[in-house]
Every structure is written in structure tokens, then in C-alpha cells.
Coordinates of C-alpha atoms and ligand atoms in Angstrom, one line a residue:
M23 CA -22.8 14.6 10.3
S24 CA -19.9 15.4 8.1
N25 CA -18.1 14.0 5.0
V26 CA -14.4 14.5 5.2
V27 CA -11.7 14.0 2.7
I28 CA -8.2 13.1 3.9
V29 CA -5.4 13.7 1.4
G30 CA -1.6 13.6 1.4
A31 CA -0.2 17.1 1.0
Q32 CA 3.3 16.1 -0.2
W33 CA 4.8 13.0 -1.9
G34 CA 3.0 10.4 0.1
D35 CA 3.7 8.7 3.5
E36 CA 2.6 11.8 5.4
G37 CA 0.8 9.7 8.1
K38 CA -2.6 9.5 6.4
G39 CA -3.2 6.0 7.9
K40 CA -2.7 7.2 11.5
V41 CA -5.0 10.2 11.0
V42 CA -7.7 8.2 9.2
D43 CA -7.7 5.6 12.0
L44 CA -8.1 8.5 14.5
Y45 CA -10.9 10.3 12.7
T46 CA -12.8 7.0 12.0
E47 CA -14.0 7.1 15.6
H48 CA -16.5 9.6 14.3
A49 CA -17.2 8.0 10.9
D50 CA -19.7 5.3 9.7
V51 CA -18.0 4.5 6.4
V52 CA -14.4 4.8 5.3
V53 CA -13.8 4.7 1.5
R54 CA -10.5 4.6 -0.4
F55 CA -10.9 6.5 -3.7
G56 CA -7.8 5.8 -5.7
G57 CA -4.6 3.9 -6.2
G58 CA -4.0 0.4 -5.1
A59 CA -1.4 -1.6 -3.1
N60 CA 1.2 1.0 -4.0
A61 CA -0.1 2.6 -0.8
G62 CA 1.2 1.6 2.6
H63 CA -0.7 3.2 5.5
T64 CA 0.7 2.4 9.0
L65 CA -1.5 2.2 12.1
V66 CA 0.0 1.7 15.5
V67 CA -2.5 0.9 18.2
N68 CA -1.6 -0.4 21.7
G69 CA 1.9 -0.8 20.5
E70 CA 0.8 -3.1 17.7
K71 CA 1.6 -2.1 14.1
L72 CA -0.5 -2.8 11.1
V73 CA 0.1 -1.7 7.5
T74 CA -2.9 -1.5 5.2
H75 CA -2.4 -1.4 1.4
L76 CA -5.9 -1.8 -0.1
I77 CA -8.3 -1.9 2.8
P78 CA -9.2 1.5 4.3
S79 CA -7.4 2.4 7.5
G80 CA -10.7 2.6 9.3
V81 CA -10.6 -1.2 9.6
L82 CA -9.7 -1.2 13.2
R83 CA -13.0 0.4 14.3
K84 CA -15.8 -2.1 14.8
G85 CA -19.1 -1.3 13.0
V86 CA -17.5 0.9 10.4
R87 CA -17.8 -0.3 6.8
C88 CA -14.7 -0.2 4.7
V89 CA -15.2 0.4 1.0
L90 CA -12.8 0.0 -1.9
G91 CA -14.0 2.8 -4.2
D92 CA -14.5 2.5 -8.0
G93 CA -11.4 4.6 -8.7
M94 CA -9.1 2.0 -7.3
V95 CA -7.0 -0.7 -9.0
V96 CA -7.3 -3.9 -7.0
H97 CA -4.9 -6.9 -7.0
P98 CA -7.1 -9.8 -5.9
G99 CA -4.3 -11.8 -4.5
V100 CA -2.9 -8.9 -2.4
L101 CA -6.4 -8.1 -1.2
L102 CA -7.1 -11.7 -0.1
E103 CA -3.8 -11.8 1.8
E104 CA -4.6 -8.5 3.5
M105 CA -8.1 -9.8 4.4
A106 CA -6.6 -13.0 5.9
D107 CA -4.2 -11.0 8.0
L108 CA -6.9 -8.8 9.3
K109 CA -9.3 -11.7 10.0
A110 CA -6.5 -13.4 12.0
R111 CA -6.4 -10.3 14.1
G112 CA -10.1 -10.5 14.8
L113 CA -11.1 -7.8 12.4
L114 CA -13.4 -8.0 9.3
Q115 CA -15.4 -10.7 11.0
D116 CA -18.6 -9.9 9.2
D117 CA -18.9 -9.9 5.4
K118 CA -20.7 -6.6 5.6
D119 CA -17.5 -5.0 7.0
L120 CA -16.1 -4.8 3.5
L121 CA -17.5 -3.6 0.2
I122 CA -15.5 -3.7 -3.1
G123 CA -16.6 -1.3 -5.8
E124 CA -17.7 -3.3 -8.9
K125 CA -16.2 -0.7 -11.2
A126 CA -12.7 -0.8 -9.6
H127 CA -10.2 -2.4 -12.0
V128 CA -8.5 -5.6 -11.6
I129 CA -4.7 -5.7 -11.5
L130 CA -3.6 -8.8 -13.6
P131 CA -0.3 -10.6 -13.5
I132 CA 0.5 -8.9 -16.8
H133 CA 0.3 -5.5 -15.1
T134 CA 2.7 -6.3 -12.4
L135 CA 5.0 -8.0 -14.9
I136 CA 5.1 -4.9 -17.2
D137 CA 5.6 -2.6 -14.2
G138 CA 8.6 -4.7 -13.0
L139 CA 10.1 -5.0 -16.5
R140 CA 9.9 -1.2 -17.0
E141 CA 11.6 -0.6 -13.7
Q142 CA 14.6 -2.5 -15.1
Q143 CA 14.9 -0.1 -18.1
K144 CA 16.9 3.1 -18.2
G145 CA 15.1 6.1 -16.7
A146 CA 12.9 4.0 -14.4
L147 CA 10.5 6.0 -12.2
G148 CA 11.1 4.0 -9.1
T149 CA 7.6 2.7 -8.9
T150 CA 6.4 0.3 -6.2
K151 CA 6.2 -2.4 -8.9
R152 CA 2.6 -3.2 -7.9
G153 CA 1.3 -2.9 -11.5
I154 CA -0.4 0.4 -10.9
G155 CA 0.5 2.3 -14.0
P156 CA -0.1 -0.6 -16.4
A157 CA -3.5 -1.3 -14.8
Y158 CA -4.6 2.3 -15.2
E159 CA -3.4 2.2 -18.8
S160 CA -5.7 -0.8 -19.4
K161 CA -8.6 1.1 -17.7
V162 CA -8.1 4.3 -19.7
G163 CA -7.5 2.3 -22.9
R164 CA -10.9 0.6 -22.2
R165 CA -9.4 -2.9 -22.2
G166 CA -9.5 -3.4 -18.5
I167 CA -11.3 -6.1 -16.4
R168 CA -13.4 -4.7 -13.5
M169 CA -14.1 -6.3 -10.2
G170 CA -17.8 -6.6 -11.3
D171 CA -16.7 -8.8 -14.2
L172 CA -15.6 -11.4 -11.6
L173 CA -19.3 -11.8 -10.8
R174 CA -19.9 -12.8 -14.5
P175 CA -17.4 -15.5 -15.1
E176 CA -18.8 -16.2 -18.6
R177 CA -17.3 -12.9 -19.7
L178 CA -13.8 -13.5 -18.4
P179 CA -12.3 -15.7 -21.2
A180 CA -12.9 -13.0 -23.9
L181 CA -11.8 -10.2 -21.6
V182 CA -8.6 -12.0 -20.7
E183 CA -7.9 -12.7 -24.4
R184 CA -8.4 -9.1 -25.3
T185 CA -6.1 -7.8 -22.6
L186 CA -3.4 -10.4 -23.2
D187 CA -3.4 -9.8 -27.0
E188 CA -2.3 -6.3 -26.5
A189 CA 0.0 -6.9 -23.5
A190 CA 1.9 -9.9 -24.8
P191 CA 4.0 -8.1 -27.5
L192 CA 4.8 -5.4 -25.0
I193 CA 6.0 -7.9 -22.4
R194 CA 8.2 -9.6 -25.0
H195 CA 9.5 -6.2 -26.2
L196 CA 10.5 -5.5 -22.6
G197 CA 12.3 -8.9 -22.4
G198 CA 9.7 -10.8 -20.5
T199 CA 7.6 -13.9 -21.0
P200 CA 3.8 -13.4 -21.0
P201 CA 1.7 -15.7 -19.0
T202 CA -0.9 -17.8 -20.9
A203 CA -4.6 -16.9 -21.0
A204 CA -5.4 -20.2 -19.3
E205 CA -3.1 -19.3 -16.3
I206 CA -4.7 -15.9 -15.9
L207 CA -8.2 -17.2 -16.2
A208 CA -7.7 -20.0 -13.7
D209 CA -6.3 -17.5 -11.2
L210 CA -9.2 -15.1 -11.8
E211 CA -11.8 -17.8 -11.4
D212 CA -10.3 -18.8 -8.1
K213 CA -10.2 -15.2 -6.9
A214 CA -13.7 -14.5 -8.1
A215 CA -15.1 -17.4 -6.0
R216 CA -13.4 -16.0 -2.9
L217 CA -14.1 -12.3 -3.4
G218 CA -17.5 -12.4 -5.1
R219 CA -19.6 -11.9 -2.0
Y220 CA -17.9 -8.6 -1.2
I221 CA -18.3 -7.0 -4.6
G222 CA -21.2 -4.5 -5.2
D223 CA -22.3 -1.1 -6.2
A224 CA -20.2 1.0 -3.9
A225 CA -21.1 4.4 -5.4
R226 CA -24.8 3.8 -4.7
Y227 CA -24.1 2.5 -1.3
V228 CA -22.0 5.5 -0.2
Y229 CA -24.5 7.9 -1.6
G230 CA -27.3 6.1 0.2
E231 CA -25.4 6.4 3.5
I232 CA -24.8 10.1 3.0
R233 CA -28.6 10.5 2.4
K234 CA -29.3 8.7 5.6
G235 CA -27.1 11.3 7.4
R236 CA -24.2 9.0 8.1
S237 CA -20.6 10.3 8.1
V238 CA -18.2 9.2 5.4
L239 CA -14.4 9.5 5.5
F240 CA -12.7 9.5 2.1
E241 CA -9.2 8.2 2.5
G242 CA -6.7 9.4 0.0
A243 CA -3.6 7.5 -1.0
Q244 CA -0.2 8.9 -2.2
G245 CA 0.1 12.7 -2.1
A246 CA -0.8 15.9 -4.1
L247 CA 2.6 16.0 -5.9
L248 CA 2.1 12.5 -7.1
D249 CA -1.2 13.3 -8.8
I250 CA -1.4 12.1 -12.4
D251 CA -2.6 15.5 -13.7
H252 CA -1.2 18.0 -11.3
G253 CA 1.9 16.4 -9.8
T254 CA 5.5 16.5 -10.8
Y255 CA 4.8 14.5 -14.0
P256 CA 6.2 12.1 -15.1
F257 CA 7.5 11.3 -11.5
V258 CA 3.9 10.7 -10.3
T259 CA 1.6 7.8 -9.8
S260 CA -1.2 7.0 -12.3
S261 CA -4.3 8.2 -10.3
S262 CA -6.0 11.4 -9.1
T263 CA -4.6 11.7 -5.6
T264 CA -6.1 15.2 -4.9
A265 CA -9.5 15.9 -3.4
G266 CA -11.2 15.9 -6.8
G267 CA -10.3 12.2 -7.0
A268 CA -12.4 11.6 -3.9
C269 CA -15.4 12.5 -6.1
S270 CA -14.5 10.8 -9.3
G271 CA -13.1 7.8 -7.5
T272 CA -16.3 7.2 -5.5
G273 CA -19.0 8.6 -7.7
I274 CA -20.0 11.2 -5.0
G275 CA -20.6 14.8 -6.1
P276 CA -18.4 17.6 -4.7
T277 CA -21.4 19.3 -2.9
E278 CA -21.5 16.3 -0.5
I279 CA -18.0 17.1 0.8
D280 CA -17.8 19.2 4.0
S281 CA -14.1 19.5 4.5
V282 CA -10.7 18.5 3.1
I283 CA -7.9 17.8 5.6
G284 CA -4.4 17.7 4.1
I285 CA -1.8 15.6 6.0
A286 CA 1.8 16.9 5.9
K287 CA 4.9 15.8 7.6
A288 CA 6.8 18.5 9.5
Y289 CA 9.6 17.9 6.9
T290 CA 9.8 16.4 3.4
T291 CA 10.2 12.8 2.3
R292 CA 9.9 11.0 -1.0
V293 CA 10.5 7.5 -2.3
G294 CA 11.2 6.9 -6.0
A295 CA 12.8 9.1 -8.6
G296 CA 12.2 12.8 -9.4
P297 CA 13.7 16.1 -8.1
V298 CA 13.3 17.0 -4.4
P299 CA 14.9 20.5 -4.1
T300 CA 15.0 20.5 -0.3
E301 CA 16.5 17.1 0.0
L302 CA 19.3 16.8 2.5
E303 CA 22.2 14.6 1.4
G304 CA 24.7 13.0 3.6
D305 CA 24.6 13.1 7.4
A306 CA 21.8 15.6 7.8
G307 CA 19.5 13.5 5.6
A308 CA 20.5 10.3 7.4
R309 CA 19.7 11.8 10.8
L310 CA 16.2 12.7 9.7
R311 CA 15.7 9.2 8.1
E312 CA 16.9 7.6 11.3
A313 CA 14.9 9.7 13.7
G314 CA 11.8 9.4 11.6
A315 CA 12.3 5.7 10.7
E316 CA 11.9 6.8 7.1
F317 CA 11.7 3.4 5.3
G318 CA 8.8 2.7 2.9
A319 CA 5.8 0.9 4.4
T320 CA 5.2 -1.0 1.1
T321 CA 8.7 -1.6 -0.4
G322 CA 11.0 -1.0 2.5
R323 CA 13.0 1.5 0.4
P324 CA 14.8 4.3 2.3
R325 CA 12.9 7.5 1.9
R326 CA 14.7 10.6 0.7
C327 CA 14.5 13.3 3.5
G328 CA 14.8 17.0 3.5
W329 CA 13.5 20.3 4.9
L330 CA 9.9 21.2 4.9
D331 CA 8.8 22.7 1.6
V332 CA 6.0 25.2 2.2
A333 CA 6.1 26.3 -1.4
A334 CA 5.2 22.7 -2.3
L335 CA 2.5 22.7 0.5
R336 CA 1.0 25.8 -1.1
V337 CA 0.5 23.8 -4.3
A338 CA -1.3 21.1 -2.3
V339 CA -3.5 23.7 -0.5
R340 CA -4.5 25.1 -3.9
L341 CA -5.1 21.7 -5.6
N342 CA -7.2 20.3 -2.8
G343 CA -9.2 23.3 -1.6
M344 CA -7.8 22.3 1.8
T345 CA -9.8 23.5 4.8
G346 CA -7.4 22.2 7.5
L347 CA -3.9 20.9 7.8
A348 CA -2.7 18.1 10.0
I349 CA 1.0 18.2 10.8
T350 CA 2.6 14.8 11.6
K351 CA 6.1 13.8 12.9
L352 CA 6.7 17.0 14.7
D353 CA 8.5 15.0 17.3
V354 CA 11.2 14.0 14.7
L355 CA 12.5 17.5 14.4
G356 CA 13.3 17.7 18.1
G357 CA 17.1 17.7 18.5
M358 CA 17.8 18.4 14.8
G359 CA 19.4 21.8 15.6
P360 CA 18.5 25.0 13.7
L361 CA 15.9 24.3 11.0
K362 CA 15.2 25.6 7.6
V363 CA 11.9 26.0 5.7
C364 CA 11.6 26.5 2.0
V365 CA 9.2 29.4 1.5
G366 CA 9.6 30.0 -2.3
Y367 CA 11.6 29.5 -5.4
Q368 CA 13.7 31.6 -7.7
V369 CA 12.6 30.4 -11.1
T370 CA 14.0 31.1 -14.5
D371 CA 11.3 31.0 -17.2
A372 CA 11.7 29.9 -20.8
G373 CA 12.5 33.5 -21.9
G374 CA 15.4 33.7 -19.4
R375 CA 13.5 35.9 -17.0
V376 CA 14.2 35.3 -13.3
E377 CA 11.4 35.7 -10.8
D378 CA 10.6 34.7 -7.2
R379 CA 7.5 32.4 -6.8
D380 CA 5.7 31.3 -3.7
E381 CA 5.0 27.8 -5.2
L382 CA 7.2 24.9 -6.2
P383 CA 7.3 24.7 -10.0
L384 CA 5.8 21.3 -11.1
D385 CA 7.8 20.6 -14.3
P386 CA 10.8 18.5 -13.3
G387 CA 13.2 20.5 -15.5
D388 CA 12.0 23.7 -14.0
I389 CA 12.3 22.2 -10.5
V390 CA 15.9 21.3 -11.1
A391 CA 16.7 24.8 -12.4
A392 CA 14.9 26.5 -9.6
R393 CA 16.7 27.8 -6.5
P394 CA 14.9 27.2 -3.1
I395 CA 14.5 30.3 -0.9
Y396 CA 14.9 29.3 2.7
E397 CA 13.9 30.9 5.9
D398 CA 15.9 30.0 9.1
V399 CA 13.7 28.8 11.9
A400 CA 14.8 28.0 15.5
G401 CA 14.9 24.3 16.4
W402 CA 14.2 22.7 19.8
D403 CA 15.8 20.0 21.8
A404 CA 13.0 18.7 24.0
V405 CA 11.4 15.4 23.4
T406 CA 7.7 16.0 22.5
R407 CA 6.3 12.4 22.3
E408 CA 4.6 12.9 25.7
V409 CA 3.1 16.3 25.0
R410 CA -0.7 16.3 24.7
E411 CA -1.5 20.0 24.9
V412 CA -0.2 22.5 22.3
A413 CA 0.6 24.9 25.2
D414 CA 3.1 22.4 26.6
L415 CA 5.1 22.2 23.3
P416 CA 8.5 24.0 23.3
V417 CA 8.0 27.6 22.2
A418 CA 10.1 27.0 19.1
A419 CA 7.9 24.1 18.1
R420 CA 4.8 26.2 18.5
K421 CA 6.4 29.0 16.4
Y422 CA 7.3 26.4 13.7
V423 CA 3.6 25.3 13.5
S424 CA 2.3 29.0 13.5
R425 CA 4.8 29.8 10.8
I426 CA 3.4 27.0 8.6
E427 CA -0.1 28.2 9.3
A428 CA 0.9 31.8 8.3
L429 CA 2.8 30.8 5.2
T430 CA 0.0 28.4 3.9
G431 CA -3.0 30.4 5.1
V432 CA -4.5 27.1 6.3
E433 CA -5.5 26.4 9.9
V434 CA -3.5 23.5 11.6
V435 CA -6.2 21.2 13.0
L436 CA -4.1 18.4 14.3
L437 CA -0.5 17.8 15.5
S438 CA 1.0 14.4 15.7
V439 CA 4.1 13.7 17.9
G440 CA 4.3 9.9 17.5
P441 CA 2.8 6.9 15.6
G442 CA 0.3 5.9 18.3
R443 CA -3.3 7.1 18.6
A444 CA -2.6 8.9 21.9
E445 CA 0.4 10.8 20.6
T446 CA -1.8 13.4 19.0
M447 CA -3.2 16.9 19.7
V448 CA -6.6 17.4 18.0
I449 CA -7.0 21.1 17.8
K450 CA -10.2 21.2 15.8
H451 CA -12.2 18.2 14.8
P452 CA -13.4 18.1 11.2
F453 CA -16.5 16.1 12.1
R454 CA -19.2 18.5 13.3
Ligands
GDP1687 P1 0.8 7.1 5.0 O1 1.1 6.3 3.8 O2 0.5 8.5 4.7 O3 -0.3 6.4 5.8 O4 2.1 7.1 5.9 P2 3.1 5.8 6.2 O5 2.4 4.9 7.1 O6 3.6 5.2 4.9 O7 4.3 6.5 6.9 C1 4.2 7.2 8.0 C2 5.1 6.6 9.1 O8 5.2 7.5 10.2 C3 4.5 5.4 9.8 O9 5.5 4.5 10.1 C4 3.8 5.9 11.0 O10 3.6 4.9 12.0 C5 4.7 7.0 11.4 N1 4.1 8.2 12.1 C6 2.9 8.7 11.8 N2 2.7 9.9 12.6 C7 3.9 10.0 13.3 C8 4.3 11.0 14.2 O11 3.7 12.0 14.5 N3 5.6 10.8 14.7 C9 6.4 9.7 14.4 N4 7.6 9.6 14.9 N5 5.9 8.7 13.5 C10 4.7 8.9 13.0
IMO1688 P1 1.0 6.2 0.4 O1 -0.5 6.0 0.2 C1 4.9 7.2 -1.3 C2 5.4 6.7 -5.6 C3 6.4 5.6 -5.9 C4 6.9 6.2 -7.3 C5 5.7 6.8 -7.9 C6 5.0 5.9 -8.9 O2 1.6 5.1 1.3 O3 1.4 7.5 0.8 P2 3.5 3.7 -8.6 O4 3.8 2.3 -8.0 O5 2.4 4.4 -7.9 O6 3.4 3.6 -10.1 O7 4.8 4.6 -8.3 O8 4.8 7.1 -6.8 N1 4.3 6.2 -4.7 C7 4.3 6.5 -3.3 N2 5.2 7.1 -2.6 N3 3.7 6.8 -0.8 C8 2.8 6.2 -1.5 O9 1.6 5.8 -1.1 C9 3.1 6.0 -2.9 N4 2.5 5.4 -3.9 C10 3.2 5.5 -5.0 O10 7.5 5.5 -5.0 O11 7.8 7.3 -7.0
MG1689 MG1 2.7 5.1 3.0

């Protein structure tokens, strides 16, 4: 039995969904611990594609319970749509397949409205406009509405009034028109009636399963560099995306976690604003985007693409206490010609001193001023989608992976060479 945390090791979209789906074969429970429908996790099984936003990516495996952890922010309408889609595919047939943490916060229409209005202002962050930031602001400001409140409809009018009182002036200030309390309330009552039977004490449930010796997979969303505390602030999301968030976002203590697997693409991508020092502009970036089909699973935005940044990966290794690394999209680098890997940065500190560092600086101003230090690495031309044994990979691809291992000090436990389940080499399984 094992409890395994899966986290993104870069700026999101590393292929967490694929790896979670794969590992769920050995899990009894899969629990998302943070974020909301800003996530888009893609699963490709038997050629059929499915994108999950709120529901854990373990949903394809029968008999596995999917839990929306208390650290999440849940848009009831988006959740119902996702549930309907999954039910139409023959999944989530039993009410017990899904449990929604009663302490997870509700994303209200005012949150999505504020997020969208802010995105029209100068200096926008390029959010997913799913209301994530404003919903976490309500939570931390102790004005939020929780999923458990939907089970107590008598509370809702006062809670809605309180939230709207504070939000309405802001919405007007941003040039929008606030919805009325009656509109919000009617919508919440409708959603409460449809979701009520799935809402419960997720923290106690997950703990109970662990005590029974069951295996729990904690599914991270976003990536280490988008972490609210430790990422490239302010170009981050509003939740704890690193392994510590698996504990705070589910109510499970750190001593219950057996391993932390970081998922990293063989190169770098990012959607939204903020500096990406290894970004490739022009043709080279476009080739990667094309080859990797790098368009957002949630918003469809083209992802910014660039060389692998091992100096950024080292930050993710440190922040997550990573025990293993899964490298995805290795296939995409085939045919790209000679490759580069960023192994460090030349950083100028506030006193004007220049030094070489082995980690990406995290302050956006420092990032812009830093100079990436590259190592040239041989590329390979062979198509690797069909390769199933590490020994059958081109020598240069094997060397690329070994170099990542040597530079990060973390064992590579999985290699992915395509979106499908079979297009994977499991080197070492995290479940004992
Ligand atoms: P997530 O948010 O971390 O789950 O990742 P996304 O689903 O947003 O983006 C990853 C994309 O890459 C999806 O379209 C996956 O189907 C795809 N993908 C995952 N692993 C591989 C791989 O090894 N090779 C290729 N070519 N595509 C992959
Ligand atoms: P998954 O789980 C990639 C980015 C947004 C924006 C910033 C803030 O699929 O890897 P937000 O809407 O969270 O307030 O946006 O974070 N972002 C992601 N980028 N993958 C994600 O999720 C992301 N979730 C948020 O693009 O830059
Ligand atoms: Mg994604």
C-alpha cells in the first residue's frame, strides 16, 4: 500500500492527467487537492480523448473513488457539466464514485466576473478566467461559501448577501454590473439540489481509507512555479500547487505520504504572462508547439514553448521533496535537431554582484535580468512513439534523460512518448 503525490514540476500542463490515469490502476482513491477548473488534464485511452477540469483523472478506472479535496474551489455549474459528460460515457454511474469535500469553496458568478474584468485591465496575468483568484480571495478573507453550506440552504441568503456586499463595489469599479442576490441564490439552490448527495467529509473519508490500508493518489494541478507562495509571483495561480498542498488541501498529515512524483515535460511550456527565459521565439518555438500540439486544454490558448530548464526543475525538486521524476513528451523532441538545456543562471543581485546559480531565480524582475546558462545536447531524429523499452530509445534520447537525472539528482521513474496509456515506459512503480 502506498500514498503517492503527483505534482507538476514546471508551469502546468506537464501531462499529470496521463500519469494519474496510468498510476490509478494501483490506487483505491484519487483526490485532487487544489485549484479548480483552471486545470485541464488530458486522458487519451483507446484513441478517445477526455479532458478533466475538476474531477480527478482517476475517473476512468472502475471502483476507484474520486474525491474533490477541501483545498479546491469548485464551480458547481462546471462540475455538473463535467459529471454529465462523464455519465454519458458510462462513467460515474454510482453516486459513491464521487465525493466532494464539504470544506471546498464555491466559485460564484461574481468570482468569474471579477476574474474576467481584471483580465481586461492593463497588466493582466493571463488567467484562465475561471474565477480562481477571486474565489480564493473570498476564502482567505473568510467571506466564502463552502460546498457544505449547500447542504444547509437556510444559511445561503445571509452568506450570499455578505459576499455580494463586498464584491459589488469592486465589480462596478472594474466596469461591470453585479448580479443580484436573488439570481445568485436561485442558482445556488438549484445546484445544491443536484450536488447535495455527493458532498461530505472528504478529509475524514480519505484518512479512514489510509487507515484501512488502501492506496491514495493525490492529484496535483498546475505546477511548482505557479505555486502561490513559492512560484514566480505574481505570475502564479492562487493555490498551493506543491506537495505540501496535498496535505493542507486534503487534511492528511505529511507522515502518510510515501512518495512524491514530479511530472516534467522534456521541454518547457507556459500559458499566461510572466517571464520564461528559455522561451523560443519564431520558427523554433512554433516547431515545438506544432510537434507537441501545445494548445491549452482549458482555454485553447497557444502555449509558449522553449528549451528544458533544469534550473527551474531543481526548484521544483526542492519545493516538493520529489522522490521520482516522470518525463513526458520525449517523443516531441525527435527531429528537432541539436538541443539545449538550461543548467543555471547568471544572476546579478541587488548589490550589483554577479554570480552563477544552479536554480531559476523566482522574482520576475530577477528572472528578466538573469542570463540562462545553456548546455548543448545532441538531438535525435528517430520517431520514438512505438518504443516501449528504455534500451530501444535512440542513444541520444537516453543520454538526454540521464543528463536530467544527473543534473536534478532525482531518479527518472517514468518516460512518456505519446498521449496514450501504452506509450509509456514505467521504469520504477511508485506503488509498492
Ligand atoms: P496536465 O494539465 O498536466 O494534465 O497536461 P495537459 O493535459 O494540459 O497537457 C498535456 C498534453 O500532452 C495533453 O494533450 C496530453 O494528451 C499530451 N501528452 C501527454 N503525454 C504525452 C507524451 O508523452 N507525448 C505526447 N506527444 N503528448 C503527450
Ligand atoms: P493544469 O492543471 C497551465 C496559469 C494561467 C495563468 C496563471 C493564473 O492543467 O496544469 P488562474 O486561472 O489559475 O488564476 O491563472 O496560472 N494556469 C495554468 N497553466 N496549466 C494549468 O493547469 C494552469 N492553471 C492555471 O495560465 O498564467
Ligand atoms: Mg493542463
